[in-house]
Amino acid sequence: ALASAFPGAVVADVTVTSVGHGTNSRATLSLGYASGDGPRSVFLKGPGRWANRLALAALGAWATESRLAASGADLPLSHAALYGGAADRARLASVVVIEDVTAGGSVPNDGIRPLSVAEVRDGLAGLARLHARYLGRPLPGPVSFLRPWRLGPAWGAVSVANLAAGLRRYRALSPAG
């Protein structure tokens, strides 16, 4: 996964330094090199629990991120460096190797930490650039596999249930309870 970004780098040692589970499984890996040089750590996203894999498959999104990471596409927004991705259809599994943004002092969005007005503004500006580049145009080769996703009637109840669960969790975390 690192070969194209770091020619000559040969990884000799891998240590798992953190692990988390959610829609996918994710880990931070510390790396040591036999030769060449590359990042001291990377972030790895892999397959989550079977129920999550099946839901992503039903949405047609089980391999989207890994395909995007492997595509080499130039995206017009700030993002972690994408080193590589791969997918295994038989297992509905995918893996993505990306830059460990915490190594440079950045804080990844975790869905619980509130964003500042500046962070929201920057995120929306990036999304606007992304949509301005591709809206109403055929997608170029590296990202031609992407399709718009729309919430169909069959997923409405799931969406409402997830929103209700999220609001319950938010209330439980807020100081007012």
Short mmCIF file of N, CA and C in Angstrom, two decimals:
data_model
loop_
_atom_site.label_atom_id
_atom_site.label_comp_id
_atom_site.label_asym_id
_atom_site.label_seq_id
_atom_site.Cartn_x
_atom_site.Cartn_y
_atom_site.Cartn_z
N ALA A 1 0.82 -1.21 0.00
CA ALA A 1 0.00 0.00 0.00
C ALA A 1 0.86 1.26 0.00
N LEU A 2 2.05 1.18 0.56
CA LEU A 2 2.90 2.36 0.66
C LEU A 2 3.85 2.52 -0.53
N ALA A 3 3.97 1.49 -1.36
CA ALA A 3 4.99 1.45 -2.41
C ALA A 3 4.93 2.63 -3.37
N SER A 4 3.74 3.03 -3.80
CA SER A 4 3.68 4.12 -4.79
C SER A 4 4.02 5.47 -4.18
N ALA A 5 3.70 5.68 -2.91
CA ALA A 5 3.99 6.96 -2.26
C ALA A 5 5.41 7.00 -1.69
N PHE A 6 5.97 5.83 -1.37
CA PHE A 6 7.28 5.76 -0.74
C PHE A 6 8.13 4.68 -1.43
N PRO A 7 8.58 4.95 -2.66
CA PRO A 7 9.37 3.95 -3.39
C PRO A 7 10.59 3.52 -2.59
N GLY A 8 10.83 2.23 -2.56
CA GLY A 8 11.99 1.69 -1.87
C GLY A 8 11.77 1.40 -0.40
N ALA A 9 10.64 1.83 0.14
CA ALA A 9 10.36 1.56 1.55
C ALA A 9 9.92 0.10 1.70
N VAL A 10 10.57 -0.61 2.61
CA VAL A 10 10.23 -2.00 2.90
C VAL A 10 9.89 -2.08 4.39
N VAL A 11 8.62 -2.35 4.68
CA VAL A 11 8.17 -2.44 6.06
C VAL A 11 8.68 -3.73 6.68
N ALA A 12 9.31 -3.61 7.85
CA ALA A 12 9.84 -4.78 8.56
C ALA A 12 9.06 -5.09 9.82
N ASP A 13 8.55 -4.06 10.48
CA ASP A 13 7.85 -4.25 11.75
C ASP A 13 6.55 -3.48 11.76
N VAL A 14 5.49 -4.14 12.27
CA VAL A 14 4.19 -3.50 12.43
C VAL A 14 3.72 -3.75 13.86
N THR A 15 3.34 -2.67 14.54
CA THR A 15 2.78 -2.78 15.89
C THR A 15 1.43 -2.10 15.90
N VAL A 16 0.40 -2.80 16.34
CA VAL A 16 -0.93 -2.22 16.46
C VAL A 16 -0.94 -1.37 17.72
N THR A 17 -1.19 -0.06 17.57
CA THR A 17 -1.15 0.83 18.72
C THR A 17 -2.53 1.24 19.22
N SER A 18 -3.55 1.11 18.39
CA SER A 18 -4.92 1.36 18.85
C SER A 18 -5.88 0.63 17.92
N VAL A 19 -7.02 0.24 18.48
CA VAL A 19 -8.05 -0.48 17.72
C VAL A 19 -9.41 0.06 18.13
N GLY A 20 -10.31 0.19 17.16
CA GLY A 20 -11.68 0.60 17.44
C GLY A 20 -12.63 -0.13 16.51
N HIS A 21 -13.88 -0.24 16.94
CA HIS A 21 -14.89 -0.92 16.13
C HIS A 21 -16.13 -0.06 16.04
N GLY A 22 -16.74 -0.05 14.88
CA GLY A 22 -17.97 0.66 14.62
C GLY A 22 -18.54 0.11 13.33
N THR A 23 -18.91 0.99 12.41
CA THR A 23 -19.36 0.54 11.10
C THR A 23 -18.26 -0.27 10.43
N ASN A 24 -17.02 0.11 10.73
CA ASN A 24 -15.86 -0.66 10.27
C ASN A 24 -14.95 -0.87 11.47
N SER A 25 -13.93 -1.67 11.27
CA SER A 25 -12.89 -1.81 12.28
C SER A 25 -11.74 -0.93 11.86
N ARG A 26 -11.07 -0.32 12.81
CA ARG A 26 -10.00 0.59 12.46
C ARG A 26 -8.86 0.44 13.47
N ALA A 27 -7.67 0.73 13.01
CA ALA A 27 -6.50 0.60 13.87
C ALA A 27 -5.44 1.60 13.43
N THR A 28 -4.63 2.00 14.38
CA THR A 28 -3.43 2.76 14.08
C THR A 28 -2.27 1.79 14.20
N LEU A 29 -1.41 1.80 13.18
CA LEU A 29 -0.27 0.89 13.13
C LEU A 29 1.02 1.69 13.16
N SER A 30 1.94 1.33 14.03
CA SER A 30 3.29 1.90 14.03
C SER A 30 4.15 1.03 13.12
N LEU A 31 4.97 1.66 12.31
CA LEU A 31 5.75 0.94 11.30
C LEU A 31 7.24 1.13 11.52
N GLY A 32 7.99 0.08 11.28
CA GLY A 32 9.44 0.14 11.23
C GLY A 32 9.89 -0.36 9.86
N TYR A 33 10.99 0.15 9.36
CA TYR A 33 11.40 -0.14 8.00
C TYR A 33 12.73 -0.89 7.95
N ALA A 34 12.78 -1.89 7.07
CA ALA A 34 14.03 -2.61 6.81
C ALA A 34 14.91 -1.79 5.87
N SER A 35 14.26 -1.06 4.96
CA SER A 35 14.98 -0.18 4.05
C SER A 35 14.03 0.91 3.59
N GLY A 36 14.62 1.98 3.11
CA GLY A 36 13.82 3.10 2.66
C GLY A 36 13.17 3.81 3.83
N ASP A 37 12.26 4.71 3.50
CA ASP A 37 11.60 5.49 4.55
C ASP A 37 10.14 5.69 4.18
N GLY A 38 9.33 5.86 5.17
CA GLY A 38 7.91 6.11 5.00
C GLY A 38 7.33 6.63 6.30
N PRO A 39 6.02 6.69 6.39
CA PRO A 39 5.43 7.23 7.62
C PRO A 39 5.72 6.32 8.81
N ARG A 40 5.85 6.91 9.97
CA ARG A 40 6.09 6.14 11.21
C ARG A 40 4.82 5.43 11.66
N SER A 41 3.66 5.92 11.20
CA SER A 41 2.39 5.26 11.55
C SER A 41 1.38 5.50 10.43
N VAL A 42 0.42 4.59 10.32
CA VAL A 42 -0.67 4.71 9.35
C VAL A 42 -1.97 4.35 10.05
N PHE A 43 -3.06 4.74 9.44
CA PHE A 43 -4.40 4.42 9.92
C PHE A 43 -4.98 3.39 8.96
N LEU A 44 -5.51 2.32 9.50
CA LEU A 44 -6.04 1.23 8.71
C LEU A 44 -7.53 1.06 9.01
N LYS A 45 -8.35 1.03 7.97
CA LYS A 45 -9.77 0.73 8.13
C LYS A 45 -10.05 -0.59 7.45
N GLY A 46 -10.72 -1.47 8.16
CA GLY A 46 -11.02 -2.79 7.62
C GLY A 46 -12.47 -3.16 7.82
N PRO A 47 -12.80 -4.40 7.52
CA PRO A 47 -14.20 -4.81 7.60
C PRO A 47 -14.72 -4.78 9.03
N GLY A 48 -15.93 -4.33 9.17
CA GLY A 48 -16.57 -4.33 10.48
C GLY A 48 -17.33 -5.62 10.71
N ARG A 49 -18.25 -5.57 11.63
CA ARG A 49 -19.07 -6.74 11.94
C ARG A 49 -19.92 -7.11 10.73
N TRP A 50 -20.34 -8.36 10.69
CA TRP A 50 -21.11 -8.84 9.53
C TRP A 50 -22.37 -8.02 9.29
N ALA A 51 -23.09 -7.64 10.34
CA ALA A 51 -24.31 -6.85 10.15
C ALA A 51 -24.00 -5.53 9.45
N ASN A 52 -22.89 -4.91 9.82
CA ASN A 52 -22.49 -3.66 9.18
C ASN A 52 -22.07 -3.89 7.74
N ARG A 53 -21.37 -4.98 7.48
CA ARG A 53 -20.96 -5.29 6.11
C ARG A 53 -22.17 -5.52 5.23
N LEU A 54 -23.16 -6.25 5.75
CA LEU A 54 -24.37 -6.51 4.97
C LEU A 54 -25.14 -5.23 4.70
N ALA A 55 -25.22 -4.34 5.69
CA ALA A 55 -25.91 -3.06 5.48
C ALA A 55 -25.19 -2.23 4.42
N LEU A 56 -23.85 -2.17 4.50
CA LEU A 56 -23.09 -1.43 3.49
C LEU A 56 -23.25 -2.06 2.11
N ALA A 57 -23.32 -3.40 2.06
CA ALA A 57 -23.52 -4.08 0.78
C ALA A 57 -24.90 -3.74 0.21
N ALA A 58 -25.91 -3.70 1.07
CA ALA A 58 -27.27 -3.36 0.62
C ALA A 58 -27.32 -1.93 0.07
N LEU A 59 -26.48 -1.06 0.62
CA LEU A 59 -26.41 0.32 0.14
C LEU A 59 -25.49 0.47 -1.08
N GLY A 60 -24.81 -0.62 -1.44
CA GLY A 60 -23.87 -0.56 -2.55
C GLY A 60 -22.60 0.19 -2.19
N ALA A 61 -22.26 0.23 -0.90
CA ALA A 61 -21.13 1.04 -0.45
C ALA A 61 -20.05 0.25 0.27
N TRP A 62 -20.08 -1.06 0.21
CA TRP A 62 -19.13 -1.85 1.00
C TRP A 62 -17.68 -1.66 0.56
N ALA A 63 -17.45 -1.33 -0.71
CA ALA A 63 -16.07 -1.19 -1.20
C ALA A 63 -15.77 0.20 -1.75
N THR A 64 -16.68 1.13 -1.59
CA THR A 64 -16.50 2.46 -2.18
C THR A 64 -15.23 3.15 -1.69
N GLU A 65 -15.02 3.15 -0.40
CA GLU A 65 -13.86 3.85 0.16
C GLU A 65 -12.55 3.19 -0.28
N SER A 66 -12.51 1.86 -0.29
CA SER A 66 -11.27 1.19 -0.71
C SER A 66 -11.00 1.43 -2.19
N ARG A 67 -12.04 1.45 -2.99
CA ARG A 67 -11.85 1.72 -4.43
C ARG A 67 -11.37 3.15 -4.64
N LEU A 68 -11.92 4.09 -3.87
CA LEU A 68 -11.49 5.47 -3.99
C LEU A 68 -10.03 5.61 -3.57
N ALA A 69 -9.64 4.95 -2.48
CA ALA A 69 -8.25 5.01 -2.01
C ALA A 69 -7.30 4.42 -3.04
N ALA A 70 -7.72 3.39 -3.75
CA ALA A 70 -6.87 2.75 -4.75
C ALA A 70 -6.87 3.49 -6.09
N SER A 71 -7.82 4.40 -6.28
CA SER A 71 -8.00 5.05 -7.58
C SER A 71 -6.92 6.07 -7.93
N GLY A 72 -6.31 6.67 -6.93
CA GLY A 72 -5.34 7.73 -7.21
C GLY A 72 -5.99 9.03 -7.63
N ALA A 73 -7.30 9.16 -7.46
CA ALA A 73 -8.02 10.36 -7.88
C ALA A 73 -7.53 11.59 -7.10
N ASP A 74 -7.47 12.72 -7.79
CA ASP A 74 -7.11 13.99 -7.18
C ASP A 74 -8.41 14.65 -6.72
N LEU A 75 -8.62 14.70 -5.42
CA LEU A 75 -9.86 15.27 -4.88
C LEU A 75 -9.61 16.71 -4.45
N PRO A 76 -10.53 17.63 -4.79
CA PRO A 76 -10.31 19.05 -4.52
C PRO A 76 -10.72 19.47 -3.10
N LEU A 77 -10.34 18.67 -2.11
CA LEU A 77 -10.63 19.03 -0.73
C LEU A 77 -9.55 18.44 0.16
N SER A 78 -9.40 19.02 1.32
CA SER A 78 -8.40 18.56 2.26
C SER A 78 -8.79 17.18 2.80
N HIS A 79 -7.84 16.24 2.76
CA HIS A 79 -8.10 14.89 3.27
C HIS A 79 -6.78 14.22 3.60
N ALA A 80 -6.86 13.18 4.40
CA ALA A 80 -5.68 12.39 4.71
C ALA A 80 -5.15 11.77 3.42
N ALA A 81 -3.84 11.60 3.34
CA ALA A 81 -3.25 10.95 2.18
C ALA A 81 -3.76 9.51 2.10
N LEU A 82 -4.20 9.12 0.91
CA LEU A 82 -4.71 7.77 0.68
C LEU A 82 -3.58 6.93 0.11
N TYR A 83 -3.14 5.93 0.86
CA TYR A 83 -2.01 5.11 0.42
C TYR A 83 -2.44 3.90 -0.38
N GLY A 84 -3.59 3.33 -0.09
CA GLY A 84 -4.01 2.17 -0.84
C GLY A 84 -5.31 1.58 -0.31
N GLY A 85 -5.92 0.76 -1.13
CA GLY A 85 -7.16 0.10 -0.74
C GLY A 85 -7.36 -1.16 -1.55
N ALA A 86 -8.10 -2.09 -0.98
CA ALA A 86 -8.40 -3.34 -1.67
C ALA A 86 -9.73 -3.87 -1.15
N ALA A 87 -10.37 -4.73 -1.94
CA ALA A 87 -11.67 -5.27 -1.56
C ALA A 87 -11.74 -6.76 -1.88
N ASP A 88 -12.49 -7.48 -1.07
CA ASP A 88 -12.70 -8.91 -1.25
C ASP A 88 -14.21 -9.14 -1.26
N ARG A 89 -14.78 -9.29 -2.46
CA ARG A 89 -16.23 -9.42 -2.61
C ARG A 89 -16.79 -10.63 -1.86
N ALA A 90 -16.08 -11.75 -1.88
CA ALA A 90 -16.58 -12.98 -1.24
C ALA A 90 -16.82 -12.78 0.26
N ARG A 91 -16.01 -11.94 0.88
CA ARG A 91 -16.14 -11.69 2.33
C ARG A 91 -16.80 -10.36 2.63
N LEU A 92 -17.19 -9.62 1.58
CA LEU A 92 -17.70 -8.26 1.74
C LEU A 92 -16.75 -7.46 2.62
N ALA A 93 -15.46 -7.66 2.38
CA ALA A 93 -14.44 -7.01 3.19
C ALA A 93 -13.66 -6.02 2.33
N SER A 94 -13.26 -4.94 2.94
CA SER A 94 -12.40 -3.98 2.26
C SER A 94 -11.41 -3.44 3.27
N VAL A 95 -10.32 -2.91 2.76
CA VAL A 95 -9.30 -2.33 3.62
C VAL A 95 -8.79 -1.05 2.97
N VAL A 96 -8.52 -0.07 3.80
CA VAL A 96 -7.99 1.21 3.35
C VAL A 96 -6.81 1.56 4.25
N VAL A 97 -5.70 1.96 3.64
CA VAL A 97 -4.53 2.41 4.39
C VAL A 97 -4.37 3.89 4.08
N ILE A 98 -4.43 4.71 5.14
CA ILE A 98 -4.34 6.15 4.96
C ILE A 98 -3.36 6.75 5.96
N GLU A 99 -3.06 8.00 5.73
CA GLU A 99 -2.19 8.77 6.60
C GLU A 99 -2.76 8.79 8.02
N ASP A 100 -1.91 8.66 8.99
CA ASP A 100 -2.29 8.84 10.39
C ASP A 100 -2.22 10.34 10.67
N VAL A 101 -3.36 11.02 10.59
CA VAL A 101 -3.36 12.48 10.74
C VAL A 101 -2.97 12.93 12.14
N THR A 102 -3.10 12.04 13.12
CA THR A 102 -2.72 12.42 14.49
C THR A 102 -1.20 12.59 14.61
N ALA A 103 -0.44 11.94 13.73
CA ALA A 103 1.02 12.08 13.76
C ALA A 103 1.45 13.51 13.47
N GLY A 104 0.65 14.24 12.72
CA GLY A 104 0.94 15.64 12.41
C GLY A 104 0.22 16.62 13.31
N GLY A 105 -0.44 16.09 14.34
CA GLY A 105 -1.12 16.97 15.30
C GLY A 105 -2.59 17.22 15.01
N SER A 106 -3.13 16.66 13.93
CA SER A 106 -4.55 16.85 13.63
C SER A 106 -5.40 15.96 14.52
N VAL A 107 -6.65 16.33 14.66
CA VAL A 107 -7.59 15.55 15.46
C VAL A 107 -8.68 15.04 14.52
N PRO A 108 -8.80 13.72 14.35
CA PRO A 108 -9.84 13.20 13.45
C PRO A 108 -11.23 13.44 14.04
N ASN A 109 -12.18 13.65 13.17
CA ASN A 109 -13.57 13.82 13.61
C ASN A 109 -14.07 12.48 14.12
N ASP A 110 -14.61 12.46 15.31
CA ASP A 110 -15.09 11.20 15.88
C ASP A 110 -16.61 11.16 16.05
N GLY A 111 -17.30 12.18 15.62
CA GLY A 111 -18.76 12.17 15.72
C GLY A 111 -19.27 12.59 17.08
N ILE A 112 -18.39 12.76 18.04
CA ILE A 112 -18.81 13.19 19.38
C ILE A 112 -18.25 14.57 19.70
N ARG A 113 -17.01 14.82 19.28
CA ARG A 113 -16.39 16.12 19.55
C ARG A 113 -17.06 17.20 18.69
N PRO A 114 -17.56 18.24 19.33
CA PRO A 114 -18.18 19.32 18.53
C PRO A 114 -17.16 19.98 17.61
N LEU A 115 -17.61 20.39 16.45
CA LEU A 115 -16.75 21.10 15.51
C LEU A 115 -16.88 22.59 15.74
N SER A 116 -15.79 23.31 15.52
CA SER A 116 -15.84 24.77 15.61
C SER A 116 -16.51 25.31 14.34
N VAL A 117 -16.89 26.57 14.39
CA VAL A 117 -17.48 27.22 13.22
C VAL A 117 -16.49 27.18 12.06
N ALA A 118 -15.22 27.41 12.34
CA ALA A 118 -14.20 27.39 11.28
C ALA A 118 -14.07 25.99 10.67
N GLU A 119 -14.13 24.94 11.49
CA GLU A 119 -14.03 23.58 10.96
C GLU A 119 -15.23 23.25 10.07
N VAL A 120 -16.41 23.66 10.48
CA VAL A 120 -17.61 23.43 9.67
C VAL A 120 -17.51 24.22 8.37
N ARG A 121 -17.08 25.48 8.46
CA ARG A 121 -16.92 26.32 7.26
C ARG A 121 -15.93 25.68 6.28
N ASP A 122 -14.78 25.23 6.79
CA ASP A 122 -13.77 24.61 5.93
C ASP A 122 -14.29 23.32 5.30
N GLY A 123 -15.00 22.52 6.07
CA GLY A 123 -15.57 21.27 5.55
C GLY A 123 -16.58 21.53 4.45
N LEU A 124 -17.46 22.51 4.68
CA LEU A 124 -18.47 22.84 3.67
C LEU A 124 -17.82 23.43 2.42
N ALA A 125 -16.77 24.22 2.59
CA ALA A 125 -16.06 24.78 1.42
C ALA A 125 -15.43 23.65 0.60
N GLY A 126 -14.85 22.67 1.28
CA GLY A 126 -14.27 21.52 0.57
C GLY A 126 -15.32 20.73 -0.18
N LEU A 127 -16.46 20.49 0.45
CA LEU A 127 -17.55 19.79 -0.23
C LEU A 127 -18.08 20.58 -1.41
N ALA A 128 -18.12 21.90 -1.27
CA ALA A 128 -18.57 22.74 -2.39
C ALA A 128 -17.61 22.62 -3.57
N ARG A 129 -16.28 22.61 -3.29
CA ARG A 129 -15.30 22.44 -4.37
C ARG A 129 -15.46 21.08 -5.04
N LEU A 130 -15.67 20.05 -4.23
CA LEU A 130 -15.84 18.70 -4.76
C LEU A 130 -17.06 18.64 -5.68
N HIS A 131 -18.19 19.16 -5.20
CA HIS A 131 -19.41 19.12 -6.01
C HIS A 131 -19.30 20.02 -7.23
N ALA A 132 -18.64 21.16 -7.10
CA ALA A 132 -18.48 22.06 -8.25
C ALA A 132 -17.67 21.39 -9.36
N ARG A 133 -16.69 20.58 -8.97
CA ARG A 133 -15.85 19.92 -9.98
C ARG A 133 -16.65 18.88 -10.77
N TYR A 134 -17.55 18.16 -10.11
CA TYR A 134 -18.18 17.00 -10.75
C TYR A 134 -19.67 17.14 -11.05
N LEU A 135 -20.33 18.10 -10.47
CA LEU A 135 -21.78 18.22 -10.65
C LEU A 135 -22.16 18.42 -12.11
N GLY A 136 -23.03 17.57 -12.60
CA GLY A 136 -23.54 17.69 -13.96
C GLY A 136 -22.56 17.27 -15.04
N ARG A 137 -21.45 16.65 -14.65
CA ARG A 137 -20.45 16.20 -15.62
C ARG A 137 -20.22 14.71 -15.44
N PRO A 138 -19.82 14.03 -16.49
CA PRO A 138 -19.44 12.62 -16.33
C PRO A 138 -18.21 12.53 -15.42
N LEU A 139 -18.20 11.55 -14.55
CA LEU A 139 -17.05 11.38 -13.67
C LEU A 139 -15.87 10.84 -14.45
N PRO A 140 -14.66 11.34 -14.17
CA PRO A 140 -13.48 10.85 -14.89
C PRO A 140 -13.17 9.41 -14.51
N GLY A 141 -12.40 8.73 -15.34
CA GLY A 141 -12.06 7.32 -15.19
C GLY A 141 -11.81 6.83 -13.78
N PRO A 142 -10.87 7.46 -13.02
CA PRO A 142 -10.54 6.92 -11.70
C PRO A 142 -11.72 6.86 -10.73
N VAL A 143 -12.72 7.73 -10.91
CA VAL A 143 -13.86 7.73 -9.98
C VAL A 143 -15.19 7.43 -10.68
N SER A 144 -15.13 6.88 -11.88
CA SER A 144 -16.35 6.62 -12.64
C SER A 144 -17.24 5.56 -11.98
N PHE A 145 -16.71 4.81 -11.03
CA PHE A 145 -17.51 3.79 -10.32
C PHE A 145 -18.45 4.42 -9.30
N LEU A 146 -18.23 5.68 -8.92
CA LEU A 146 -19.08 6.32 -7.90
C LEU A 146 -20.47 6.60 -8.46
N ARG A 147 -21.45 6.41 -7.63
CA ARG A 147 -22.84 6.66 -8.00
C ARG A 147 -23.50 7.50 -6.91
N PRO A 148 -24.42 8.37 -7.30
CA PRO A 148 -25.16 9.11 -6.27
C PRO A 148 -25.96 8.14 -5.41
N TRP A 149 -26.05 8.45 -4.15
CA TRP A 149 -26.84 7.62 -3.26
C TRP A 149 -28.04 8.42 -2.78
N ARG A 150 -29.18 7.80 -2.85
CA ARG A 150 -30.41 8.45 -2.38
C ARG A 150 -31.09 7.51 -1.41
N LEU A 151 -31.61 8.09 -0.35
CA LEU A 151 -32.32 7.31 0.65
C LEU A 151 -33.67 6.90 0.08
N GLY A 152 -33.82 5.61 -0.21
CA GLY A 152 -35.08 5.11 -0.73
C GLY A 152 -36.05 4.80 0.39
N PRO A 153 -37.30 4.55 0.04
CA PRO A 153 -38.33 4.30 1.06
C PRO A 153 -37.99 3.13 1.98
N ALA A 154 -37.33 2.12 1.47
CA ALA A 154 -37.00 0.96 2.29
C ALA A 154 -36.04 1.31 3.42
N TRP A 155 -35.22 2.34 3.22
CA TRP A 155 -34.24 2.73 4.24
C TRP A 155 -34.75 3.84 5.14
N GLY A 156 -35.93 4.36 4.88
CA GLY A 156 -36.47 5.45 5.70
C GLY A 156 -36.59 5.09 7.17
N ALA A 157 -37.13 3.92 7.45
CA ALA A 157 -37.31 3.50 8.85
C ALA A 157 -35.95 3.31 9.54
N VAL A 158 -34.99 2.77 8.81
CA VAL A 158 -33.65 2.59 9.37
C VAL A 158 -33.04 3.95 9.70
N SER A 159 -33.20 4.90 8.80
CA SER A 159 -32.67 6.24 9.02
C SER A 159 -33.31 6.90 10.24
N VAL A 160 -34.61 6.79 10.36
CA VAL A 160 -35.32 7.37 11.51
C VAL A 160 -34.86 6.71 12.81
N ALA A 161 -34.72 5.39 12.79
CA ALA A 161 -34.26 4.67 13.99
C ALA A 161 -32.85 5.08 14.37
N ASN A 162 -31.96 5.24 13.39
CA ASN A 162 -30.59 5.67 13.68
C ASN A 162 -30.56 7.10 14.21
N LEU A 163 -31.39 7.97 13.67
CA LEU A 163 -31.46 9.34 14.16
C LEU A 163 -31.93 9.34 15.61
N ALA A 164 -32.96 8.57 15.92
CA ALA A 164 -33.47 8.49 17.29
C ALA A 164 -32.39 7.97 18.24
N ALA A 165 -31.66 6.94 17.83
CA ALA A 165 -30.58 6.40 18.67
C ALA A 165 -29.48 7.43 18.86
N GLY A 166 -29.13 8.14 17.81
CA GLY A 166 -28.12 9.19 17.92
C GLY A 166 -28.53 10.30 18.86
N LEU A 167 -29.80 10.71 18.78
CA LEU A 167 -30.29 11.75 19.69
C LEU A 167 -30.27 11.27 21.14
N ARG A 168 -30.62 10.01 21.38
CA ARG A 168 -30.55 9.47 22.75
C ARG A 168 -29.11 9.49 23.26
N ARG A 169 -28.18 9.09 22.42
CA ARG A 169 -26.77 9.10 22.83
C ARG A 169 -26.29 10.52 23.10
N TYR A 170 -26.69 11.46 22.26
CA TYR A 170 -26.31 12.86 22.44
C TYR A 170 -26.84 13.38 23.76
N ARG A 171 -28.10 13.12 24.05
CA ARG A 171 -28.68 13.58 25.31
C ARG A 171 -27.97 12.97 26.51
N ALA A 172 -27.58 11.71 26.40
CA ALA A 172 -26.87 11.04 27.50
C ALA A 172 -25.49 11.66 27.73
N LEU A 173 -24.87 12.19 26.69
CA LEU A 173 -23.54 12.79 26.81
C LEU A 173 -23.58 14.25 27.21
N SER A 174 -24.69 14.92 26.98
CA SER A 174 -24.73 16.35 27.24
C SER A 174 -24.83 16.61 28.74
N PRO A 175 -24.29 17.73 29.20
CA PRO A 175 -24.31 18.05 30.63
C PRO A 175 -25.73 18.12 31.21
N ALA A 176 -26.69 18.56 30.39
CA ALA A 176 -28.08 18.67 30.87
C ALA A 176 -28.72 17.28 31.01
N GLY A 177 -28.11 16.27 30.36
CA GLY A 177 -28.61 14.90 30.44
C GLY A 177 -29.83 14.75 29.65
#
